[in-house]
Amino acid sequence: SLVVNIYLLLGLEHSEALSWNPRYVLLKNLIVSDLLLTVTISLPALHCLLWRETLIFSFRCIVQYFTVAVAILGSLLTVSSMALERFVYTCHGIHYLRIMTNMRLYCFMILIWLLALAGAGSSTALVLMSRANFGRILAGFVCEPEVVQAQLEPSNYFETFNKIFIGSVLFLCLLVFSFSYRRMYQEARQVQQPFQQDNARARCTIFFYFAIFLLQLFPSIIKLITMFGRDVDNHIYMIMLVLVPPCVNPVAYGIRNKEVSQALARLCGSKKLKELFCR
């Protein structure tokens, strides 16, 4: 995940043709979220597995909980924004550049991070306001909501807020994605008979990105379900679920694209490397 995401980020940064494109600006934002999520979860989990120990509920655990929440929320909102950007590109192509200006795009990304920070900050504030049992050994490798909830004195505020907020974010993402790709699918169906092949290709593309989007939402949906049931306690399974999207996103949204593949090929075949091997 780290290698592929960093390599893709470098390829986008070194490509003058892609660095300003709104689609790939959002992709870079998604890569940053995925890198933040991967580092925050993987390093503590690997440390615990190598040393055969679990986490201790401390301020470091609270920081991890806050960072993971920000990264997950940022990824979900960014993927939804990418679907909205594709809708504007497909259905309003004539006005695309007038709508997707740099100022609006950067303001939109700032709004994404502000929403992620607000949601994660509110949840973390509820933890700090509760009487938490710091210093206790946790039965897990990641400070997730259920693990943190178990360390708090009986209070419904933290649990209720997480259920409502996560449910609202998932509903918003599904609403935006369904609206965007439904409109794009309708546009594809309106193509005349001579373009039937392109129409089929458009449908396949829409279904492909819909499957990737569901994969992105799957960990959060599973997490929301486990909040209503106390019988699920497989932390390694949840870690794998959370780390799967950062591995799949670069392939689905980046490397699979022809323009990005060419940019990555140019990054590999830079002048310094050519001079080195040509000698």
PDB file of C-alpha atoms in Angstrom:
ATOM      1  CA  SER A   1       0.000   0.000   0.000  1.00  0.00           C
ATOM      2  CA  LEU A   2       2.758   2.451   0.897  1.00  0.00           C
ATOM      3  CA  VAL A   3       4.871   1.675  -2.170  1.00  0.00           C
ATOM      4  CA  VAL A   4       2.011   1.841  -4.678  1.00  0.00           C
ATOM      5  CA  ASN A   5       0.438   4.983  -3.211  1.00  0.00           C
ATOM      6  CA  ILE A   6       3.732   6.872  -2.932  1.00  0.00           C
ATOM      7  CA  TYR A   7       4.743   5.816  -6.452  1.00  0.00           C
ATOM      8  CA  LEU A   8       1.390   6.973  -7.834  1.00  0.00           C
ATOM      9  CA  LEU A   9       1.606  10.270  -5.948  1.00  0.00           C
ATOM     10  CA  LEU A  10       5.089  10.937  -7.356  1.00  0.00           C
ATOM     11  CA  GLY A  11       3.882  10.112 -10.861  1.00  0.00           C
ATOM     12  CA  LEU A  12       1.015  12.595 -10.593  1.00  0.00           C
ATOM     13  CA  GLU A  13       3.239  15.305  -9.117  1.00  0.00           C
ATOM     14  CA  HIS A  14       5.846  14.972 -11.890  1.00  0.00           C
ATOM     15  CA  SER A  15       3.251  15.072 -14.687  1.00  0.00           C
ATOM     16  CA  GLU A  16       2.500  18.629 -15.799  1.00  0.00           C
ATOM     17  CA  ALA A  17      -0.508  17.451 -17.812  1.00  0.00           C
ATOM     18  CA  LEU A  18      -2.174  15.751 -14.828  1.00  0.00           C
ATOM     19  CA  SER A  19      -1.124  17.881 -11.858  1.00  0.00           C
ATOM     20  CA  TRP A  20      -3.743  20.579 -12.591  1.00  0.00           C
ATOM     21  CA  ASN A  21      -6.579  18.238 -13.677  1.00  0.00           C
ATOM     22  CA  PRO A  22      -9.420  18.315 -11.083  1.00  0.00           C
ATOM     23  CA  ARG A  23      -9.863  14.550 -11.352  1.00  0.00           C
ATOM     24  CA  TYR A  24      -6.273  13.874 -10.375  1.00  0.00           C
ATOM     25  CA  VAL A  25      -6.161  16.621  -7.761  1.00  0.00           C
ATOM     26  CA  LEU A  26      -8.924  14.719  -5.970  1.00  0.00           C
ATOM     27  CA  LEU A  27      -7.018  11.473  -6.563  1.00  0.00           C
ATOM     28  CA  LYS A  28      -3.962  12.965  -4.838  1.00  0.00           C
ATOM     29  CA  ASN A  29      -6.184  13.940  -1.928  1.00  0.00           C
ATOM     30  CA  LEU A  30      -7.421  10.339  -1.745  1.00  0.00           C
ATOM     31  CA  ILE A  31      -3.836   9.053  -1.802  1.00  0.00           C
ATOM     32  CA  VAL A  32      -2.913  11.320   1.118  1.00  0.00           C
ATOM     33  CA  SER A  33      -5.885   9.975   3.111  1.00  0.00           C
ATOM     34  CA  ASP A  34      -4.949   6.377   2.292  1.00  0.00           C
ATOM     35  CA  LEU A  35      -1.305   6.931   3.262  1.00  0.00           C
ATOM     36  CA  LEU A  36      -2.363   8.499   6.559  1.00  0.00           C
ATOM     37  CA  LEU A  37      -4.687   5.573   7.272  1.00  0.00           C
ATOM     38  CA  THR A  38      -2.092   2.956   6.324  1.00  0.00           C
ATOM     39  CA  VAL A  39       0.684   4.429   8.460  1.00  0.00           C
ATOM     40  CA  THR A  40      -1.561   5.072  11.464  1.00  0.00           C
ATOM     41  CA  ILE A  41      -2.968   1.543  11.555  1.00  0.00           C
ATOM     42  CA  SER A  42      -0.167  -0.619  10.165  1.00  0.00           C
ATOM     43  CA  LEU A  43       2.797   0.520  12.243  1.00  0.00           C
ATOM     44  CA  PRO A  44       1.165   0.086  15.703  1.00  0.00           C
ATOM     45  CA  ALA A  45      -0.467  -3.179  14.605  1.00  0.00           C
ATOM     46  CA  LEU A  46       2.833  -4.600  13.302  1.00  0.00           C
ATOM     47  CA  HIS A  47       4.596  -3.500  16.489  1.00  0.00           C
ATOM     48  CA  CYS A  48       1.997  -5.302  18.603  1.00  0.00           C
ATOM     49  CA  LEU A  49       2.180  -8.459  16.495  1.00  0.00           C
ATOM     50  CA  LEU A  50       5.992  -8.579  16.460  1.00  0.00           C
ATOM     51  CA  TRP A  51       6.280  -8.007  20.210  1.00  0.00           C
ATOM     52  CA  ARG A  52       3.228 -10.183  20.981  1.00  0.00           C
ATOM     53  CA  GLU A  53       1.405  -7.554  22.949  1.00  0.00           C
ATOM     54  CA  THR A  54      -1.690  -5.398  22.688  1.00  0.00           C
ATOM     55  CA  LEU A  55      -2.224  -1.679  23.054  1.00  0.00           C
ATOM     56  CA  ILE A  56      -2.449   0.239  26.302  1.00  0.00           C
ATOM     57  CA  PHE A  57      -5.248   2.766  26.591  1.00  0.00           C
ATOM     58  CA  SER A  58      -3.334   6.039  26.770  1.00  0.00           C
ATOM     59  CA  PHE A  59      -3.090   9.426  25.086  1.00  0.00           C
ATOM     60  CA  ARG A  60      -1.260   7.740  22.193  1.00  0.00           C
ATOM     61  CA  CYS A  61      -4.307   5.535  21.684  1.00  0.00           C
ATOM     62  CA  ILE A  62      -6.550   8.608  21.609  1.00  0.00           C
ATOM     63  CA  VAL A  63      -4.292  10.194  18.967  1.00  0.00           C
ATOM     64  CA  GLN A  64      -4.484   7.034  16.864  1.00  0.00           C
ATOM     65  CA  TYR A  65      -8.275   6.945  17.190  1.00  0.00           C
ATOM     66  CA  PHE A  66      -8.535  10.583  16.075  1.00  0.00           C
ATOM     67  CA  THR A  67      -6.134  10.143  13.132  1.00  0.00           C
ATOM     68  CA  VAL A  68      -7.817   6.963  11.871  1.00  0.00           C
ATOM     69  CA  ALA A  69     -11.221   8.658  12.045  1.00  0.00           C
ATOM     70  CA  VAL A  70      -9.940  11.669  10.078  1.00  0.00           C
ATOM     71  CA  ALA A  71      -8.335   9.439   7.419  1.00  0.00           C
ATOM     72  CA  ILE A  72     -11.402   7.228   6.949  1.00  0.00           C
ATOM     73  CA  LEU A  73     -13.792  10.173   6.768  1.00  0.00           C
ATOM     74  CA  GLY A  74     -11.459  11.969   4.361  1.00  0.00           C
ATOM     75  CA  SER A  75     -11.283   8.913   2.094  1.00  0.00           C
ATOM     76  CA  LEU A  76     -15.050   8.397   2.019  1.00  0.00           C
ATOM     77  CA  LEU A  77     -15.809  12.046   1.297  1.00  0.00           C
ATOM     78  CA  THR A  78     -13.068  12.250  -1.346  1.00  0.00           C
ATOM     79  CA  VAL A  79     -14.321   9.172  -3.211  1.00  0.00           C
ATOM     80  CA  SER A  80     -17.822  10.656  -3.206  1.00  0.00           C
ATOM     81  CA  SER A  81     -16.403  13.932  -4.518  1.00  0.00           C
ATOM     82  CA  MET A  82     -14.638  12.048  -7.309  1.00  0.00           C
ATOM     83  CA  ALA A  83     -17.983  10.542  -8.337  1.00  0.00           C
ATOM     84  CA  LEU A  84     -19.518  14.023  -8.350  1.00  0.00           C
ATOM     85  CA  GLU A  85     -16.619  15.309 -10.475  1.00  0.00           C
ATOM     86  CA  ARG A  86     -17.164  12.520 -13.015  1.00  0.00           C
ATOM     87  CA  PHE A  87     -20.854  13.452 -13.145  1.00  0.00           C
ATOM     88  CA  VAL A  88     -19.991  17.065 -13.990  1.00  0.00           C
ATOM     89  CA  TYR A  89     -17.457  15.907 -16.605  1.00  0.00           C
ATOM     90  CA  THR A  90     -19.883  13.479 -18.268  1.00  0.00           C
ATOM     91  CA  CYS A  91     -23.195  15.315 -18.068  1.00  0.00           C
ATOM     92  CA  HIS A  92     -21.991  18.931 -18.194  1.00  0.00           C
ATOM     93  CA  GLY A  93     -18.822  18.596 -20.252  1.00  0.00           C
ATOM     94  CA  ILE A  94     -19.263  21.919 -22.037  1.00  0.00           C
ATOM     95  CA  HIS A  95     -19.249  23.828 -18.749  1.00  0.00           C
ATOM     96  CA  TYR A  96     -16.766  21.519 -16.970  1.00  0.00           C
ATOM     97  CA  LEU A  97     -13.828  23.938 -16.799  1.00  0.00           C
ATOM     98  CA  ARG A  98     -16.100  26.807 -15.822  1.00  0.00           C
ATOM     99  CA  ILE A  99     -17.622  24.775 -12.980  1.00  0.00           C
ATOM    100  CA  MET A 100     -14.484  22.977 -11.748  1.00  0.00           C
ATOM    101  CA  THR A 101     -12.245  25.993 -11.187  1.00  0.00           C
ATOM    102  CA  ASN A 102      -9.120  25.700  -9.052  1.00  0.00           C
ATOM    103  CA  MET A 103     -10.582  27.970  -6.387  1.00  0.00           C
ATOM    104  CA  ARG A 104     -13.769  25.911  -6.053  1.00  0.00           C
ATOM    105  CA  LEU A 105     -11.824  22.660  -6.099  1.00  0.00           C
ATOM    106  CA  TYR A 106      -9.433  23.682  -3.330  1.00  0.00           C
ATOM    107  CA  CYS A 107     -12.276  25.145  -1.259  1.00  0.00           C
ATOM    108  CA  PHE A 108     -14.125  21.846  -1.680  1.00  0.00           C
ATOM    109  CA  MET A 109     -11.107  19.847  -0.500  1.00  0.00           C
ATOM    110  CA  ILE A 110     -10.697  22.157   2.496  1.00  0.00           C
ATOM    111  CA  LEU A 111     -14.367  21.525   3.295  1.00  0.00           C
ATOM    112  CA  ILE A 112     -13.755  17.762   3.107  1.00  0.00           C
ATOM    113  CA  TRP A 113     -10.932  17.940   5.639  1.00  0.00           C
ATOM    114  CA  LEU A 114     -12.871  20.326   7.877  1.00  0.00           C
ATOM    115  CA  LEU A 115     -15.804  17.897   7.977  1.00  0.00           C
ATOM    116  CA  ALA A 116     -13.443  15.010   8.718  1.00  0.00           C
ATOM    117  CA  LEU A 117     -11.702  16.982  11.469  1.00  0.00           C
ATOM    118  CA  ALA A 118     -15.026  18.121  12.929  1.00  0.00           C
ATOM    119  CA  GLY A 119     -16.451  14.598  13.072  1.00  0.00           C
ATOM    120  CA  ALA A 120     -13.294  13.006  14.458  1.00  0.00           C
ATOM    121  CA  GLY A 121     -12.724  15.909  16.851  1.00  0.00           C
ATOM    122  CA  SER A 122     -16.256  15.743  18.255  1.00  0.00           C
ATOM    123  CA  SER A 123     -15.987  11.999  18.841  1.00  0.00           C
ATOM    124  CA  THR A 124     -12.564  12.398  20.471  1.00  0.00           C
ATOM    125  CA  ALA A 125     -13.845  15.251  22.645  1.00  0.00           C
ATOM    126  CA  LEU A 126     -16.604  12.974  23.962  1.00  0.00           C
ATOM    127  CA  VAL A 127     -13.922  10.442  24.916  1.00  0.00           C
ATOM    128  CA  LEU A 128     -11.884  13.042  26.791  1.00  0.00           C
ATOM    129  CA  MET A 129     -14.979  14.413  28.530  1.00  0.00           C
ATOM    130  CA  SER A 130     -15.907  10.940  29.764  1.00  0.00           C
ATOM    131  CA  ARG A 131     -14.161   9.290  32.651  1.00  0.00           C
ATOM    132  CA  ALA A 132     -11.849   6.970  30.755  1.00  0.00           C
ATOM    133  CA  ASN A 133      -9.799   4.250  32.427  1.00  0.00           C
ATOM    134  CA  PHE A 134      -6.325   5.168  31.173  1.00  0.00           C
ATOM    135  CA  GLY A 135      -3.509   2.671  31.640  1.00  0.00           C
ATOM    136  CA  ARG A 136      -5.573  -0.448  31.015  1.00  0.00           C
ATOM    137  CA  ILE A 137      -4.393  -3.097  28.546  1.00  0.00           C
ATOM    138  CA  LEU A 138      -6.656  -3.329  25.499  1.00  0.00           C
ATOM    139  CA  ALA A 139      -7.751  -6.521  23.783  1.00  0.00           C
ATOM    140  CA  GLY A 140      -6.838  -5.287  20.321  1.00  0.00           C
ATOM    141  CA  PHE A 141      -4.299  -3.686  17.991  1.00  0.00           C
ATOM    142  CA  VAL A 142      -6.264  -0.593  16.925  1.00  0.00           C
ATOM    143  CA  CYS A 143      -8.104   1.997  19.007  1.00  0.00           C
ATOM    144  CA  GLU A 144     -11.439   1.598  17.261  1.00  0.00           C
ATOM    145  CA  PRO A 145     -14.805   2.816  18.609  1.00  0.00           C
ATOM    146  CA  GLU A 146     -15.726  -0.459  20.359  1.00  0.00           C
ATOM    147  CA  VAL A 147     -12.330  -0.654  22.059  1.00  0.00           C
ATOM    148  CA  VAL A 148     -12.547   2.954  23.226  1.00  0.00           C
ATOM    149  CA  GLN A 149     -16.178   2.530  24.321  1.00  0.00           C
ATOM    150  CA  ALA A 150     -15.179  -0.356  26.592  1.00  0.00           C
ATOM    151  CA  GLN A 151     -12.775   1.929  28.494  1.00  0.00           C
ATOM    152  CA  LEU A 152     -15.392   4.582  29.248  1.00  0.00           C
ATOM    153  CA  GLU A 153     -17.814   4.675  32.123  1.00  0.00           C
ATOM    154  CA  PRO A 154     -21.400   3.856  31.119  1.00  0.00           C
ATOM    155  CA  SER A 155     -22.457   6.699  28.833  1.00  0.00           C
ATOM    156  CA  ASN A 156     -24.580   6.688  25.709  1.00  0.00           C
ATOM    157  CA  TYR A 157     -23.309   9.986  24.298  1.00  0.00           C
ATOM    158  CA  PHE A 158     -20.152   8.577  22.669  1.00  0.00           C
ATOM    159  CA  GLU A 159     -21.858   5.506  21.220  1.00  0.00           C
ATOM    160  CA  THR A 160     -24.940   7.402  20.040  1.00  0.00           C
ATOM    161  CA  PHE A 161     -22.869  10.105  18.360  1.00  0.00           C
ATOM    162  CA  ASN A 162     -20.757   7.547  16.476  1.00  0.00           C
ATOM    163  CA  LYS A 163     -23.808   5.643  15.261  1.00  0.00           C
ATOM    164  CA  ILE A 164     -25.584   8.772  14.052  1.00  0.00           C
ATOM    165  CA  PHE A 165     -22.501  10.385  12.516  1.00  0.00           C
ATOM    166  CA  ILE A 166     -21.163   7.289  10.733  1.00  0.00           C
ATOM    167  CA  GLY A 167     -24.646   6.416   9.507  1.00  0.00           C
ATOM    168  CA  SER A 168     -25.145   9.965   8.197  1.00  0.00           C
ATOM    169  CA  VAL A 169     -21.789   9.978   6.373  1.00  0.00           C
ATOM    170  CA  LEU A 170     -22.486   6.592   4.769  1.00  0.00           C
ATOM    171  CA  PHE A 171     -25.949   7.741   3.701  1.00  0.00           C
ATOM    172  CA  LEU A 172     -24.527  10.958   2.227  1.00  0.00           C
ATOM    173  CA  CYS A 173     -21.831   9.054   0.311  1.00  0.00           C
ATOM    174  CA  LEU A 174     -24.337   6.544  -1.058  1.00  0.00           C
ATOM    175  CA  LEU A 175     -26.696   9.351  -2.044  1.00  0.00           C
ATOM    176  CA  VAL A 176     -23.998  11.314  -3.900  1.00  0.00           C
ATOM    177  CA  PHE A 177     -22.589   8.245  -5.618  1.00  0.00           C
ATOM    178  CA  SER A 178     -25.995   6.853  -6.598  1.00  0.00           C
ATOM    179  CA  PHE A 179     -27.125  10.194  -8.015  1.00  0.00           C
ATOM    180  CA  SER A 180     -23.888  10.774  -9.950  1.00  0.00           C
ATOM    181  CA  TYR A 181     -23.535   7.353 -11.538  1.00  0.00           C
ATOM    182  CA  ARG A 182     -27.258   6.982 -12.157  1.00  0.00           C
ATOM    183  CA  ARG A 183     -27.184  10.176 -14.214  1.00  0.00           C
ATOM    184  CA  MET A 184     -24.065   8.989 -16.045  1.00  0.00           C
ATOM    185  CA  TYR A 185     -25.721   5.639 -16.754  1.00  0.00           C
ATOM    186  CA  GLN A 186     -28.757   7.438 -18.164  1.00  0.00           C
ATOM    187  CA  GLU A 187     -26.468   9.468 -20.409  1.00  0.00           C
ATOM    188  CA  ALA A 188     -24.837   6.254 -21.624  1.00  0.00           C
ATOM    189  CA  ARG A 189     -28.221   4.697 -22.437  1.00  0.00           C
ATOM    190  CA  GLN A 190     -29.184   7.693 -24.549  1.00  0.00           C
ATOM    191  CA  VAL A 191     -26.333   7.069 -26.964  1.00  0.00           C
ATOM    192  CA  GLN A 192     -27.647   6.183 -30.421  1.00  0.00           C
ATOM    193  CA  GLN A 193     -27.365   2.759 -32.024  1.00  0.00           C
ATOM    194  CA  PRO A 194     -24.101   3.380 -34.029  1.00  0.00           C
ATOM    195  CA  PHE A 195     -22.329   3.871 -30.696  1.00  0.00           C
ATOM    196  CA  GLN A 196     -23.696   0.732 -29.074  1.00  0.00           C
ATOM    197  CA  GLN A 197     -20.194  -0.591 -28.343  1.00  0.00           C
ATOM    198  CA  ASP A 198     -19.171   2.565 -26.498  1.00  0.00           C
ATOM    199  CA  ASN A 199     -22.479   2.442 -24.635  1.00  0.00           C
ATOM    200  CA  ALA A 200     -21.690  -1.063 -23.358  1.00  0.00           C
ATOM    201  CA  ARG A 201     -18.216   0.051 -22.363  1.00  0.00           C
ATOM    202  CA  ALA A 202     -19.665   2.983 -20.431  1.00  0.00           C
ATOM    203  CA  ARG A 203     -21.999   0.655 -18.540  1.00  0.00           C
ATOM    204  CA  CYS A 204     -19.113  -1.654 -17.651  1.00  0.00           C
ATOM    205  CA  THR A 205     -17.069   1.311 -16.430  1.00  0.00           C
ATOM    206  CA  ILE A 206     -19.921   2.540 -14.240  1.00  0.00           C
ATOM    207  CA  PHE A 207     -20.482  -0.903 -12.731  1.00  0.00           C
ATOM    208  CA  PHE A 208     -16.741  -1.268 -12.106  1.00  0.00           C
ATOM    209  CA  TYR A 209     -16.507   1.989 -10.165  1.00  0.00           C
ATOM    210  CA  PHE A 210     -19.702   1.133  -8.297  1.00  0.00           C
ATOM    211  CA  ALA A 211     -18.073  -2.111  -7.112  1.00  0.00           C
ATOM    212  CA  ILE A 212     -14.936  -0.225  -6.052  1.00  0.00           C
ATOM    213  CA  PHE A 213     -17.093   2.301  -4.202  1.00  0.00           C
ATOM    214  CA  LEU A 214     -18.900  -0.482  -2.327  1.00  0.00           C
ATOM    215  CA  LEU A 215     -15.516  -1.940  -1.414  1.00  0.00           C
ATOM    216  CA  GLN A 216     -14.553   1.477  -0.042  1.00  0.00           C
ATOM    217  CA  LEU A 217     -17.725   1.607   2.064  1.00  0.00           C
ATOM    218  CA  PHE A 218     -17.605  -2.036   3.172  1.00  0.00           C
ATOM    219  CA  PRO A 219     -15.343  -1.562   6.235  1.00  0.00           C
ATOM    220  CA  SER A 220     -17.428   1.360   7.491  1.00  0.00           C
ATOM    221  CA  ILE A 221     -20.675  -0.553   6.945  1.00  0.00           C
ATOM    222  CA  ILE A 222     -19.280  -3.549   8.835  1.00  0.00           C
ATOM    223  CA  LYS A 223     -18.136  -1.217  11.603  1.00  0.00           C
ATOM    224  CA  LEU A 224     -21.590   0.371  11.820  1.00  0.00           C
ATOM    225  CA  ILE A 225     -23.193  -3.075  12.060  1.00  0.00           C
ATOM    226  CA  THR A 226     -20.818  -4.175  14.830  1.00  0.00           C
ATOM    227  CA  MET A 227     -21.790  -1.086  16.833  1.00  0.00           C
ATOM    228  CA  PHE A 228     -25.268  -2.581  17.193  1.00  0.00           C
ATOM    229  CA  GLY A 229     -23.976  -6.055  18.075  1.00  0.00           C
ATOM    230  CA  ARG A 230     -21.568  -7.008  20.819  1.00  0.00           C
ATOM    231  CA  ASP A 231     -20.608 -10.441  19.495  1.00  0.00           C
ATOM    232  CA  VAL A 232     -18.072  -9.372  16.859  1.00  0.00           C
ATOM    233  CA  ASP A 233     -14.561  -9.227  18.292  1.00  0.00           C
ATOM    234  CA  ASN A 234     -12.113 -10.085  15.507  1.00  0.00           C
ATOM    235  CA  HIS A 235      -9.619  -7.224  15.456  1.00  0.00           C
ATOM    236  CA  ILE A 236      -7.266  -8.652  12.805  1.00  0.00           C
ATOM    237  CA  TYR A 237     -10.248  -9.117  10.482  1.00  0.00           C
ATOM    238  CA  MET A 238     -11.225  -5.471  10.953  1.00  0.00           C
ATOM    239  CA  ILE A 239      -7.636  -4.325  10.329  1.00  0.00           C
ATOM    240  CA  MET A 240      -7.607  -6.213   7.020  1.00  0.00           C
ATOM    241  CA  LEU A 241     -10.962  -4.694   6.045  1.00  0.00           C
ATOM    242  CA  VAL A 242      -9.740  -1.164   6.730  1.00  0.00           C
ATOM    243  CA  LEU A 243      -6.431  -1.644   4.889  1.00  0.00           C
ATOM    244  CA  VAL A 244      -7.914  -3.224   1.749  1.00  0.00           C
ATOM    245  CA  PRO A 245      -9.246   0.037   0.176  1.00  0.00           C
ATOM    246  CA  PRO A 246      -5.841   1.834   0.350  1.00  0.00           C
ATOM    247  CA  CYS A 247      -4.382  -1.072  -1.629  1.00  0.00           C
ATOM    248  CA  VAL A 248      -7.181  -1.176  -4.210  1.00  0.00           C
ATOM    249  CA  ASN A 249      -7.755   2.570  -4.727  1.00  0.00           C
ATOM    250  CA  PRO A 250      -4.438   3.265  -6.548  1.00  0.00           C
ATOM    251  CA  VAL A 251      -5.157   0.481  -9.043  1.00  0.00           C
ATOM    252  CA  ALA A 252      -8.827   1.354  -9.554  1.00  0.00           C
ATOM    253  CA  TYR A 253      -8.569   5.136  -9.787  1.00  0.00           C
ATOM    254  CA  GLY A 254      -4.998   5.591 -10.970  1.00  0.00           C
ATOM    255  CA  ILE A 255      -2.900   2.843 -12.542  1.00  0.00           C
ATOM    256  CA  ARG A 256      -5.900   1.491 -14.482  1.00  0.00           C
ATOM    257  CA  ASN A 257      -6.156   4.863 -16.246  1.00  0.00           C
ATOM    258  CA  LYS A 258      -4.143   5.138 -19.470  1.00  0.00           C
ATOM    259  CA  GLU A 259      -2.953   8.708 -18.823  1.00  0.00           C
ATOM    260  CA  VAL A 260      -1.721   7.822 -15.342  1.00  0.00           C
ATOM    261  CA  SER A 261       0.030   4.691 -16.615  1.00  0.00           C
ATOM    262  CA  GLN A 262       1.893   6.802 -19.166  1.00  0.00           C
ATOM    263  CA  ALA A 263       2.887   9.301 -16.468  1.00  0.00           C
ATOM    264  CA  LEU A 264       4.204   6.470 -14.279  1.00  0.00           C
ATOM    265  CA  ALA A 265       6.115   5.033 -17.240  1.00  0.00           C
ATOM    266  CA  ARG A 266       7.723   8.433 -17.841  1.00  0.00           C
ATOM    267  CA  LEU A 267       8.624   8.599 -14.153  1.00  0.00           C
ATOM    268  CA  CYS A 268      10.390   5.236 -14.450  1.00  0.00           C
ATOM    269  CA  GLY A 269      12.105   6.294 -17.665  1.00  0.00           C
ATOM    270  CA  SER A 270      13.455   9.599 -16.402  1.00  0.00           C
ATOM    271  CA  LYS A 271      16.525  11.122 -18.049  1.00  0.00           C
ATOM    272  CA  LYS A 272      18.854  10.212 -15.207  1.00  0.00           C
ATOM    273  CA  LEU A 273      17.828   6.567 -15.365  1.00  0.00           C
ATOM    274  CA  LYS A 274      18.155   6.519 -19.157  1.00  0.00           C
ATOM    275  CA  GLU A 275      21.635   8.058 -19.015  1.00  0.00           C
ATOM    276  CA  LEU A 276      22.663   5.570 -16.350  1.00  0.00           C
ATOM    277  CA  PHE A 277      21.551   2.494 -18.283  1.00  0.00           C
ATOM    278  CA  CYS A 278      22.471   3.767 -21.757  1.00  0.00           C
ATOM    279  CA  ARG A 279      26.086   3.990 -20.699  1.00  0.00           C
TER     280      ARG A 279
END
